[in-house]
Structure formats: structure tokens, C-alpha cells
Tab-separated table of C-alpha atoms in Angstrom:
chain	number	residue	atom	x	y	z
A	8	UNK	CA	98.003	90.002	116.127
A	9	UNK	CA	97.237	91.214	113.078
A	10	UNK	CA	93.968	93.583	112.825
A	11	UNK	CA	92.613	94.034	109.829
A	12	UNK	CA	90.124	96.778	108.795
A	13	UNK	CA	88.286	98.415	106.177
A	14	UNK	CA	90.091	100.764	103.663
A	15	UNK	CA	87.534	101.896	101.454
A	16	UNK	CA	83.988	101.240	100.720
A	17	UNK	CA	82.703	102.802	97.916
A	18	UNK	CA	80.693	102.340	95.011
A	19	UNK	CA	83.327	104.214	92.291
A	20	UNK	CA	82.796	106.767	88.653
A	21	UNK	CA	83.504	107.207	85.201
A	22	UNK	CA	86.705	109.409	87.090
A	23	UNK	CA	90.140	108.660	88.209
A	24	UNK	CA	89.396	109.397	92.181
A	25	UNK	CA	91.720	108.258	95.699
A	26	UNK	CA	90.419	105.271	96.690
A	27	UNK	CA	93.664	105.463	99.976
A	28	UNK	CA	96.314	106.688	100.968
A	29	UNK	CA	99.082	106.898	103.412
A	30	UNK	CA	102.143	108.070	103.273
A	31	UNK	CA	103.371	104.067	105.461
A	32	UNK	CA	100.747	101.794	103.199
A	33	UNK	CA	99.353	99.610	104.114
A	34	UNK	CA	99.111	95.364	103.297
A	35	UNK	CA	96.248	95.334	101.493
A	36	UNK	CA	93.988	91.713	101.807
A	37	UNK	CA	91.277	91.505	99.704
A	38	UNK	CA	89.376	93.342	97.358
A	39	UNK	CA	85.861	93.199	95.699
A	40	UNK	CA	84.896	94.369	92.706
A	41	UNK	CA	80.998	94.687	92.230
A	42	UNK	CA	78.906	95.977	89.058
A	43	UNK	CA	75.265	97.627	90.361
A	44	UNK	CA	73.782	96.402	87.554
A	45	UNK	CA	73.620	93.201	84.809
A	46	UNK	CA	75.996	95.070	82.363
A	47	UNK	CA	79.668	94.419	81.312
A	48	UNK	CA	82.081	97.191	83.404
A	49	UNK	CA	85.312	97.915	82.747
A	50	UNK	CA	87.471	98.570	86.716
A	51	UNK	CA	90.961	100.510	86.435
A	52	UNK	CA	92.818	100.535	89.971
A	53	UNK	CA	96.021	102.153	90.062
A	54	UNK	CA	98.476	100.587	93.104
A	55	UNK	CA	100.717	103.568	93.160
A	56	UNK	CA	100.506	105.053	90.211
A	57	UNK	CA	100.785	101.750	88.478
A	58	UNK	CA	96.971	100.905	86.130
A	59	UNK	CA	95.610	97.443	86.116
A	60	UNK	CA	92.485	97.180	84.220
A	61	UNK	CA	89.766	94.587	85.626
A	62	UNK	CA	86.035	93.727	82.817
A	63	UNK	CA	83.554	92.707	85.039
A	64	UNK	CA	80.578	90.324	83.965
A	65	UNK	CA	77.854	89.289	86.189
A	66	UNK	CA	79.063	89.358	89.291
A	67	UNK	CA	81.986	90.039	91.779
A	68	UNK	CA	85.558	90.099	91.208
A	69	UNK	CA	87.879	88.872	94.331
A	70	UNK	CA	91.756	89.988	94.177
A	71	UNK	CA	92.332	87.814	97.360
A	72	UNK	CA	96.239	88.979	97.640
A	73	UNK	CA	98.857	91.197	99.383
A	74	UNK	CA	99.544	93.563	97.838
A	75	UNK	CA	101.706	96.907	99.938
A	76	UNK	CA	99.870	99.899	98.756
A	77	UNK	CA	100.286	103.273	99.429
A	78	UNK	CA	98.432	104.631	96.927
A	79	UNK	CA	95.358	103.130	95.513
A	80	UNK	CA	93.453	104.640	92.589
A	81	UNK	CA	90.756	103.864	90.165
A	82	UNK	CA	87.710	104.357	88.187
A	83	UNK	CA	84.805	102.600	87.500
A	84	UNK	CA	81.233	104.208	86.292
A	85	UNK	CA	78.967	102.015	88.645
A	86	UNK	CA	81.530	99.237	90.339
A	87	UNK	CA	80.929	99.032	93.347
A	88	UNK	CA	84.576	98.541	95.819
A	89	UNK	CA	85.269	97.229	99.154
A	90	UNK	CA	89.135	97.097	100.482
A	91	UNK	CA	90.405	95.281	103.602
A	92	UNK	CA	94.052	95.556	104.920
A	93	UNK	CA	96.460	95.898	107.170
A	94	UNK	CA	96.873	99.563	108.043
A	95	UNK	CA	101.026	100.186	108.421
């Protein structure tokens, strides 16, 4: 049976930081991005070195598609991120 776990949960900063890293990888199920205030926020996530930019308005952005990754890095001043998935 599959057991989903919290891969990481934190508030990102303006600097690129490692959010997840494991040589075996994980299958990410859900990523939640939420700005800590009402200002428009931007966040960048790098999945195995490939960058994706997100513009966050006044709500939670939900990424709900399976993603196989070995590394996730990201930046986004004042953006909360919560990642769930299967650790391989």
C-alpha cells in the first residue's frame, strides 16, 4: 500500500534553497504554494534543475499532478510551500 508523507513544509526566502534532495527520489503528489500576505508573490521551483515560475495571487496555488524528482529547489520571499509524496 502506498504511504504518502510530508516531503517538506516551510516558508521560502528570496534566495534559492534546497527543499528536497534524495538520490532515490520521490513521486510528488501535491504541492501547495500560498503567499503569507495579500501582495502578489512570485515563486520559482526547480525540479531536477529545470525552473518553473509561478505568480501567486490571494489564494493557494495547488499543483496536483505526479512528478518524479530527485531534487527540488525554490525561492519566493514569504511563500509557504507544503509538499506531499511517496519517498522512493
